[in-house]
CSV table of C-alpha atoms in Angstrom, one decimal:
chain,number,residue,atom,x,y,z
A,442,MET,CA,93.8,100.1,132.1
A,443,THR,CA,96.3,97.7,133.8
A,444,GLU,CA,97.5,95.7,130.8
A,445,ASN,CA,99.4,97.0,127.9
A,446,ILE,CA,99.1,94.0,125.5
A,447,LEU,CA,96.0,92.3,124.2
A,448,GLN,CA,96.3,88.9,122.6
A,449,VAL,CA,94.1,88.1,119.7
A,450,LYS,CA,93.2,84.4,119.4
A,451,ARG,CA,92.0,82.2,116.6
A,452,ASN,CA,90.5,78.8,117.3
A,453,ASP,CA,91.4,79.5,121.0
A,454,GLU,CA,95.1,79.8,120.2
A,455,PHE,CA,97.3,82.9,120.3
A,456,TYR,CA,97.4,84.6,116.9
A,457,TYR,CA,98.9,88.0,117.3
A,458,PRO,CA,99.4,90.7,119.9
A,459,ILE,CA,98.0,94.3,120.1
A,460,VAL,CA,100.6,96.3,121.9
A,461,PHE,CA,99.9,99.7,123.5
A,462,ARG,CA,102.8,102.0,123.9
A,463,LYS,CA,103.6,105.8,124.3
A,464,ASN,CA,106.4,105.8,121.6
A,465,PHE,CA,107.9,103.6,118.9
A,466,GLU,CA,110.9,102.5,121.1
A,467,ASP,CA,109.6,99.0,121.8
A,468,LEU,CA,108.9,98.1,118.1
A,469,SER,CA,112.2,96.3,117.5
A,470,ASN,CA,111.8,94.3,120.7
A,471,GLN,CA,108.3,93.2,119.7
A,472,LEU,CA,109.6,92.0,116.3
A,473,LYS,CA,112.4,90.0,118.1
A,474,THR,CA,109.8,88.4,120.4
A,475,LEU,CA,107.8,87.3,117.4
A,476,LYS,CA,111.0,86.1,115.7
A,477,LEU,CA,110.5,88.5,112.8
A,478,GLN,CA,114.0,90.1,112.9
A,479,GLU,CA,116.6,89.9,110.1
A,480,ARG,CA,114.0,90.3,107.3
A,481,LYS,CA,113.7,92.9,104.6
A,482,CYS,CA,111.2,95.5,105.7
A,483,CYS,CA,109.0,97.8,103.6
A,484,ILE,CA,107.3,100.7,105.3
A,485,VAL,CA,104.1,101.8,103.5
A,486,THR,CA,102.9,105.2,104.6
A,487,ASP,CA,101.3,108.3,103.1
A,488,SER,CA,102.2,111.9,102.3
A,489,ASN,CA,100.6,113.1,105.5
A,490,VAL,CA,102.2,110.7,107.9
A,491,ALA,CA,105.7,110.3,106.3
A,492,PRO,CA,107.0,113.7,107.4
A,493,ILE,CA,106.1,113.1,111.0
A,494,TYR,CA,106.9,109.4,111.8
A,495,LEU,CA,108.6,107.7,108.9
A,496,GLU,CA,112.2,108.4,110.0
A,497,THR,CA,111.5,107.5,113.6
A,498,VAL,CA,110.1,104.1,112.6
A,499,LYS,CA,112.8,103.5,110.1
A,500,LYS,CA,115.5,104.0,112.8
A,501,GLU,CA,113.8,101.6,115.1
A,502,LEU,CA,113.6,98.9,112.3
A,503,GLU,CA,117.3,99.4,111.6
A,504,LYS,CA,118.0,97.6,114.9
A,505,VAL,CA,116.5,94.4,113.5
A,506,SER,CA,116.9,94.7,109.7
A,507,ASP,CA,119.7,95.5,107.2
A,508,THR,CA,117.3,96.3,104.3
A,509,ILE,CA,114.5,98.9,104.8
A,510,ILE,CA,112.6,100.5,102.0
A,511,SER,CA,109.7,102.9,102.1
A,512,ILE,CA,106.7,103.7,99.9
A,513,ILE,CA,104.9,107.0,100.3
A,514,LEU,CA,101.4,106.9,98.9
A,515,PRO,CA,99.3,110.0,98.2
A,516,ALA,CA,97.1,110.6,101.2
A,517,GLY,CA,93.3,110.3,100.9
A,518,GLU,CA,90.5,107.8,100.3
A,519,GLU,CA,90.5,108.7,96.6
A,520,ASN,CA,93.9,107.1,96.3
A,521,LYS,CA,92.7,103.7,97.8
A,522,THR,CA,92.9,102.1,94.3
A,523,LEU,CA,94.3,99.0,92.6
A,524,ALA,CA,96.7,101.3,90.8
A,525,GLN,CA,98.4,102.2,94.1
A,526,ILE,CA,98.5,98.5,95.0
A,527,GLN,CA,100.3,97.9,91.7
A,528,ASN,CA,102.8,100.6,92.8
A,529,ILE,CA,103.5,98.6,96.0
A,530,TYR,CA,104.0,95.4,94.0
A,531,GLU,CA,106.5,97.0,91.7
A,532,ASN,CA,108.5,98.4,94.6
A,533,LEU,CA,108.6,95.0,96.3
A,534,ILE,CA,109.6,93.2,93.1
A,535,LYS,CA,112.4,95.6,92.4
A,536,ALA,CA,113.7,95.2,96.0
A,537,HIS,CA,113.5,91.4,95.7
A,538,PHE,CA,111.1,90.9,98.6
A,539,ASP,CA,110.3,87.2,99.2
A,540,ARG,CA,107.7,85.4,101.4
A,541,LYS,CA,109.8,85.8,104.5
A,542,ASP,CA,109.9,89.6,104.3
A,543,LEU,CA,107.7,92.1,106.0
A,544,LEU,CA,105.4,95.0,105.1
A,545,PHE,CA,104.6,97.7,107.7
A,546,ALA,CA,101.4,99.8,107.5
A,547,LEU,CA,102.3,103.2,109.0
A,548,GLY,CA,99.3,105.4,108.9
A,549,GLY,CA,95.5,105.5,109.1
A,550,GLY,CA,92.8,103.1,107.8
A,551,VAL,CA,93.5,103.7,104.1
A,552,VAL,CA,97.2,102.8,104.5
A,553,GLY,CA,96.4,99.8,106.7
A,554,ASP,CA,93.8,98.4,104.3
A,555,MET,CA,96.0,98.9,101.3
A,556,THR,CA,99.1,97.5,102.9
A,557,GLY,CA,97.2,94.5,104.2
A,558,PHE,CA,95.8,93.8,100.8
A,559,ALA,CA,99.2,94.0,99.1
A,560,ALA,CA,100.6,91.7,101.8
A,561,ALA,CA,97.7,89.2,101.3
A,562,THR,CA,98.2,89.0,97.5
A,563,TYR,CA,102.0,89.6,96.9
A,564,LEU,CA,103.5,86.1,96.4
A,565,ARG,CA,100.1,84.7,97.6
A,566,GLY,CA,100.7,86.2,101.0
A,567,ILE,CA,103.5,87.6,103.2
A,568,ASP,CA,103.5,88.9,106.7
A,569,PHE,CA,102.6,92.5,107.7
A,570,ILE,CA,102.6,94.7,110.8
A,571,GLN,CA,99.9,97.3,111.6
A,572,ILE,CA,101.2,100.6,113.0
A,573,PRO,CA,98.0,102.7,113.2
A,574,THR,CA,98.5,106.4,113.7
A,575,THR,CA,94.8,107.6,113.7
A,576,LEU,CA,92.1,107.0,116.2
A,577,LEU,CA,89.9,105.3,113.6
A,578,ALA,CA,92.7,102.9,112.7
A,579,GLN,CA,93.6,102.2,116.3
A,580,VAL,CA,90.2,101.2,117.5
A,581,ASP,CA,88.9,99.6,114.3
A,582,SER,CA,90.6,99.0,111.0
A,583,SER,CA,94.0,97.8,112.2
A,584,ILE,CA,92.3,94.9,114.1
A,585,GLY,CA,90.7,91.9,112.5
A,586,GLY,CA,92.5,91.3,109.2
A,587,LYS,CA,90.0,93.1,106.8
A,588,THR,CA,92.0,94.5,103.9
A,589,GLY,CA,91.0,96.0,100.6
A,590,VAL,CA,90.7,98.8,98.1
A,591,ASP,CA,87.8,100.8,96.6
A,592,PHE,CA,86.8,99.9,93.1
A,593,LEU,CA,84.8,102.3,90.8
A,594,GLN,CA,83.9,104.3,93.9
A,595,TYR,CA,82.5,101.2,95.6
A,596,LYS,CA,83.9,101.1,99.1
A,597,ASN,CA,86.3,98.1,99.9
A,598,MET,CA,84.8,96.1,97.0
A,599,VAL,CA,88.0,94.2,96.4
A,600,GLY,CA,89.9,92.7,99.3
A,601,ALA,CA,90.9,89.8,101.4
A,602,PHE,CA,91.0,88.6,105.0
A,603,HIS,CA,94.7,88.7,106.0
A,604,GLN,CA,95.6,88.9,109.7
A,605,PRO,CA,98.6,91.0,110.8
A,606,ARG,CA,101.4,89.5,112.8
A,607,LEU,CA,101.4,92.5,115.2
A,608,VAL,CA,99.4,95.6,115.9
A,609,TYR,CA,101.7,98.3,117.5
A,610,MET,CA,99.8,101.3,118.8
A,611,ASN,CA,101.7,104.4,119.8
A,612,VAL,CA,98.9,106.3,121.6
A,613,HIS,CA,100.9,109.6,121.3
A,614,THR,CA,100.4,109.7,117.5
A,615,LEU,CA,96.9,111.0,118.3
A,616,ASP,CA,98.5,114.3,119.5
A,617,THR,CA,99.2,115.2,115.8
A,618,LEU,CA,95.6,114.5,114.6
A,619,SER,CA,93.3,117.3,113.6
A,620,ASP,CA,90.1,117.7,115.6
A,621,GLU,CA,88.1,116.5,112.6
A,622,LEU,CA,90.2,113.3,112.2
A,623,PHE,CA,89.9,112.6,115.9
A,624,SER,CA,86.2,113.0,115.9
A,625,CYS,CA,86.0,110.7,112.9
A,626,GLY,CA,87.5,108.0,115.0
A,627,MET,CA,84.9,108.6,117.7
A,628,GLY,CA,82.2,107.5,115.2
A,629,GLU,CA,83.6,103.9,115.5
A,630,VAL,CA,84.3,104.2,119.3
A,631,LEU,CA,80.7,105.2,120.1
A,632,LYS,CA,79.5,102.4,117.9
A,633,HIS,CA,81.4,99.9,119.9
A,634,GLY,CA,79.6,101.0,123.1
A,635,LEU,CA,76.2,100.9,121.4
A,636,ILE,CA,76.7,97.4,119.9
A,637,ARG,CA,78.3,95.5,122.8
A,638,ASP,CA,78.9,97.5,126.0
A,639,LEU,CA,76.4,100.0,127.5
A,640,ASP,CA,78.7,100.7,130.5
A,641,TYR,CA,81.4,101.7,128.0
A,642,PHE,CA,78.9,103.9,126.1
A,643,GLU,CA,78.0,105.7,129.4
A,644,TRP,CA,81.7,106.0,130.3
A,645,LEU,CA,82.3,107.8,126.9
A,646,LYS,CA,79.5,110.3,127.7
A,647,GLU,CA,80.8,110.9,131.2
A,648,ASN,CA,84.5,111.3,130.1
A,649,ARG,CA,83.8,113.4,127.1
A,650,GLU,CA,85.9,116.4,128.3
A,651,LYS,CA,88.9,114.3,129.2
A,652,VAL,CA,88.8,112.4,125.9
A,653,LEU,CA,88.4,115.6,123.8
A,654,ASN,CA,91.3,117.2,125.7
A,655,LEU,CA,93.4,114.1,124.8
A,656,ASP,CA,94.0,113.1,128.5
A,657,GLU,CA,96.5,110.3,128.2
A,658,ASP,CA,95.0,108.0,130.8
A,659,ALA,CA,91.4,108.5,129.4
A,660,LEU,CA,92.6,108.0,125.8
A,661,THR,CA,94.5,104.8,126.6
A,662,GLU,CA,91.6,103.3,128.5
A,663,MET,CA,89.2,104.2,125.7
A,664,ILE,CA,91.3,102.7,123.0
A,665,TYR,CA,92.0,99.6,125.1
A,666,LYS,CA,88.2,99.1,125.8
A,667,SER,CA,87.3,99.5,122.1
A,668,CYS,CA,90.0,97.0,121.1
A,669,VAL,CA,88.7,94.5,123.6
A,670,ILE,CA,85.3,94.7,122.0
A,671,LYS,CA,86.6,94.6,118.4
A,672,LYS,CA,89.0,91.6,119.1
A,673,THR,CA,86.3,89.6,121.0
A,674,VAL,CA,83.9,89.9,118.1
A,675,VAL,CA,86.6,89.1,115.6
A,676,GLU,CA,87.8,86.1,117.6
A,677,ASN,CA,84.2,84.7,117.5
A,678,ASP,CA,83.9,85.3,113.8
A,679,PRO,CA,87.2,85.9,112.0
A,680,THR,CA,85.8,86.0,108.4
A,681,GLU,CA,82.4,87.6,109.0
A,682,LYS,CA,80.1,84.6,108.6
A,683,GLY,CA,77.8,85.8,111.4
A,684,GLU,CA,78.3,87.9,114.6
A,685,ARG,CA,81.2,90.0,113.2
A,686,ALA,CA,78.7,91.8,111.0
A,687,VAL,CA,77.4,93.7,114.0
A,688,LEU,CA,80.6,95.8,113.7
A,689,ASN,CA,79.0,97.2,110.6
A,690,MET,CA,76.4,99.2,112.5
A,691,GLY,CA,75.9,102.5,110.7
A,692,HIS,CA,77.9,101.3,107.7
A,693,THR,CA,75.2,100.4,105.2
A,694,VAL,CA,73.8,104.0,105.0
A,695,GLY,CA,77.3,105.3,105.9
A,696,HIS,CA,79.0,103.8,102.9
A,697,ALA,CA,76.2,105.0,100.6
A,698,VAL,CA,76.6,108.5,101.9
A,699,GLU,CA,80.4,108.3,101.6
A,700,LYS,CA,80.2,107.2,98.0
A,701,LEU,CA,77.6,109.7,97.0
A,702,LYS,CA,79.5,112.5,98.6
A,703,ASN,CA,82.6,111.4,96.6
A,704,PHE,CA,84.5,110.7,99.9
A,705,LYS,CA,84.4,114.4,100.8
A,706,LEU,CA,82.9,113.3,104.2
A,707,LEU,CA,85.3,111.2,106.4
A,708,HIS,CA,84.4,107.6,107.1
A,709,GLY,CA,83.6,108.1,110.8
A,710,GLN,CA,81.4,111.0,109.9
A,711,CYS,CA,79.4,108.8,107.5
A,712,VAL,CA,79.2,106.0,110.1
A,713,SER,CA,77.7,108.6,112.5
A,714,ILE,CA,75.0,109.5,110.0
A,715,GLY,CA,74.3,105.8,109.4
A,716,THR,CA,74.2,105.1,113.2
A,717,VAL,CA,71.4,107.7,113.5
A,718,CYS,CA,69.4,105.7,110.9
A,719,ALA,CA,70.1,102.4,112.8
A,720,CYS,CA,69.0,103.9,116.1
A,721,TYR,CA,65.9,105.4,114.5
A,722,LEU,CA,64.8,102.0,113.1
A,723,SER,CA,65.5,100.5,116.5
A,724,LEU,CA,63.2,103.1,118.0
A,725,LYS,CA,60.5,102.6,115.4
A,726,ARG,CA,60.5,98.9,116.1
A,727,GLY,CA,60.1,99.5,119.8
A,728,LEU,CA,63.5,98.1,120.7
A,729,ILE,CA,64.8,101.2,122.4
A,730,THR,CA,63.0,104.2,124.0
A,731,LYS,CA,62.8,107.8,122.7
A,732,GLU,CA,65.1,108.7,125.6
A,733,GLU,CA,67.7,106.1,124.6
A,734,TYR,CA,67.5,107.3,121.0
A,735,GLU,CA,68.1,110.9,122.0
A,736,SER,CA,70.9,109.7,124.3
A,737,ALA,CA,72.7,108.2,121.2
A,738,LEU,CA,72.3,111.3,119.2
A,739,GLU,CA,73.5,113.5,122.1
A,740,ALA,CA,76.6,111.4,122.4
A,741,LEU,CA,77.4,111.7,118.6
A,742,ARG,CA,76.9,115.5,118.8
A,743,ALA,CA,79.0,115.8,121.9
A,744,TYR,CA,82.0,114.3,120.0
A,745,ARG,CA,81.5,116.7,117.1
A,746,LEU,CA,80.0,114.1,114.8
A,747,PRO,CA,77.3,114.9,112.2
A,748,ILE,CA,73.8,113.5,112.6
A,749,SER,CA,72.6,114.8,109.2
A,750,VAL,CA,73.8,115.2,105.6
A,751,GLN,CA,73.3,117.8,103.0
A,752,GLY,CA,73.0,117.7,99.2
A,753,LEU,CA,71.5,114.2,98.9
A,754,ASN,CA,68.0,112.7,98.8
A,755,ALA,CA,66.5,109.6,100.3
A,756,ALA,CA,66.0,107.8,97.0
A,757,GLU,CA,69.6,108.0,95.8
A,758,ILE,CA,70.9,107.0,99.2
A,759,LEU,CA,68.6,104.0,99.2
A,760,THR,CA,69.7,103.0,95.7
A,761,ALA,CA,73.3,103.3,96.7
A,762,THR,CA,72.8,100.9,99.6
A,763,LYS,CA,71.8,98.1,97.1
A,764,SER,CA,75.4,97.9,95.9
A,765,ASP,CA,76.8,97.4,99.4
A,766,LYS,CA,79.1,94.4,99.6
A,767,LYS,CA,77.2,93.3,102.7
A,768,MET,CA,74.1,92.3,100.7
A,769,GLU,CA,73.2,88.6,101.1
A,770,GLN,CA,70.9,86.9,98.6
A,771,GLY,CA,69.5,90.3,97.6
A,772,LYS,CA,68.8,91.4,101.2
A,773,ILE,CA,70.7,94.0,103.2
A,774,LYS,CA,72.0,92.8,106.6
A,775,PHE,CA,71.1,95.8,108.6
A,776,VAL,CA,72.4,96.1,112.2
A,777,LEU,CA,69.9,97.2,114.8
A,778,LEU,CA,69.9,97.6,118.5
A,779,GLU,CA,68.1,94.9,120.3
A,780,LYS,CA,68.7,97.1,123.3
A,781,MET,CA,71.2,99.8,124.2
A,782,GLY,CA,74.6,98.1,124.4
A,783,TYR,CA,73.6,95.0,122.3
A,784,ALA,CA,73.2,94.9,118.5
A,785,TYR,CA,71.9,92.2,116.2
A,786,ILE,CA,71.7,91.5,112.5
A,787,ASP,CA,68.3,92.0,110.9
A,788,LYS,CA,67.5,91.0,107.3
A,789,THR,CA,63.9,92.1,107.4
A,790,VAL,CA,64.3,95.8,107.1
A,791,THR,CA,62.2,97.0,104.2
A,792,ASP,CA,62.9,99.7,101.6
A,793,GLU,CA,60.1,101.7,103.2
A,794,GLU,CA,61.7,101.5,106.6
A,795,MET,CA,65.1,102.3,105.2
A,796,LYS,CA,63.7,105.4,103.4
A,797,GLU,CA,62.0,106.7,106.5
A,798,ALA,CA,65.2,106.3,108.5
A,799,ILE,CA,67.2,108.1,105.8
A,800,GLU,CA,64.8,111.0,105.7
A,801,VAL,CA,65.5,111.5,109.4
A,802,VAL,CA,69.2,112.4,108.6
A,803,LEU,CA,68.1,114.7,105.8
A,804,GLU,CA,65.6,116.7,107.8
A,805,GLU,CA,68.0,119.0,109.5
A,806,SER,CA,69.7,119.9,106.2
A,807,GLY,CA,66.5,120.8,104.6
A,808,GLU,CA,67.1,118.7,101.5
A,809,GLU,CA,64.6,116.8,99.4
A,810,LYS,CA,63.3,113.6,100.8
A,811,SER,CA,62.6,111.7,97.6
């Protein structure tokens, strides 16, 4: 990777930068460049991230702001609720935040989604900055302006599109991730290669050892390449009217599994399981070969991702997919591979096909199939 800034555009005009750094020391300079200094700042983070990075980020913001408050949310998907959004609103109101002030999302995808949603709806919209600290957030959720919360255990059912003013990535935050959380992010990374870049997918397979050993150069190149794919798709379709839906490969079944397991499985793990279903359907329709299908499964396994799930059956997973927010006129928009490295949206997948694909991810666990 030769560049350290990606520029996200909207309607062919500059919209916001994605900045790649090895620490937080350039954050204040980036805010000055965007003319976002001398505003009240609120850092939203969670109970896992706050002890590690909150004070460091706060000290950096003190260079450009006289008023900095922080909100520490309880960590975990189960806390991604409207009640916690209300908590953010109350803190902002008490601190007299107005439309010129700033929110900062310091953490993983849950913190990013919630902070973005609070920013989109407080005073009908204020600016916010994404500071993603997990691999999943760095390669996926921090880019593109999707925000939201879960509602009655339905994933991201309430939300808004609200683009950040800056995405600031400190690659070294990955050093503090558990192996499980790192692999969770790889579910989205591998998906990027499958849907838009076969060369990148092959690169991920070839560089597995370096990536899993957190080799700095390999990690930076990987995150950069994933961000290029995500930003390109988002630029073409900022509010998911068409092409952007390909980013949801593995998510229809994945979200259903996530819900039915009461979020005990991580998002990237559920996406991996859903990706197996999508690849299987692509195989059954003659779009990819058996060897290519096995190659996809091998890559998921190589990055310590699950390809099966226990404790569920096909009928209940199929039923859960019907409440997916990506339904359109009663039909599921299922993402399949037209070929390895290129995905498309298919609205013709039948319940029978879906059930057969779901049974594939139940086979290894020995669970019921109906």
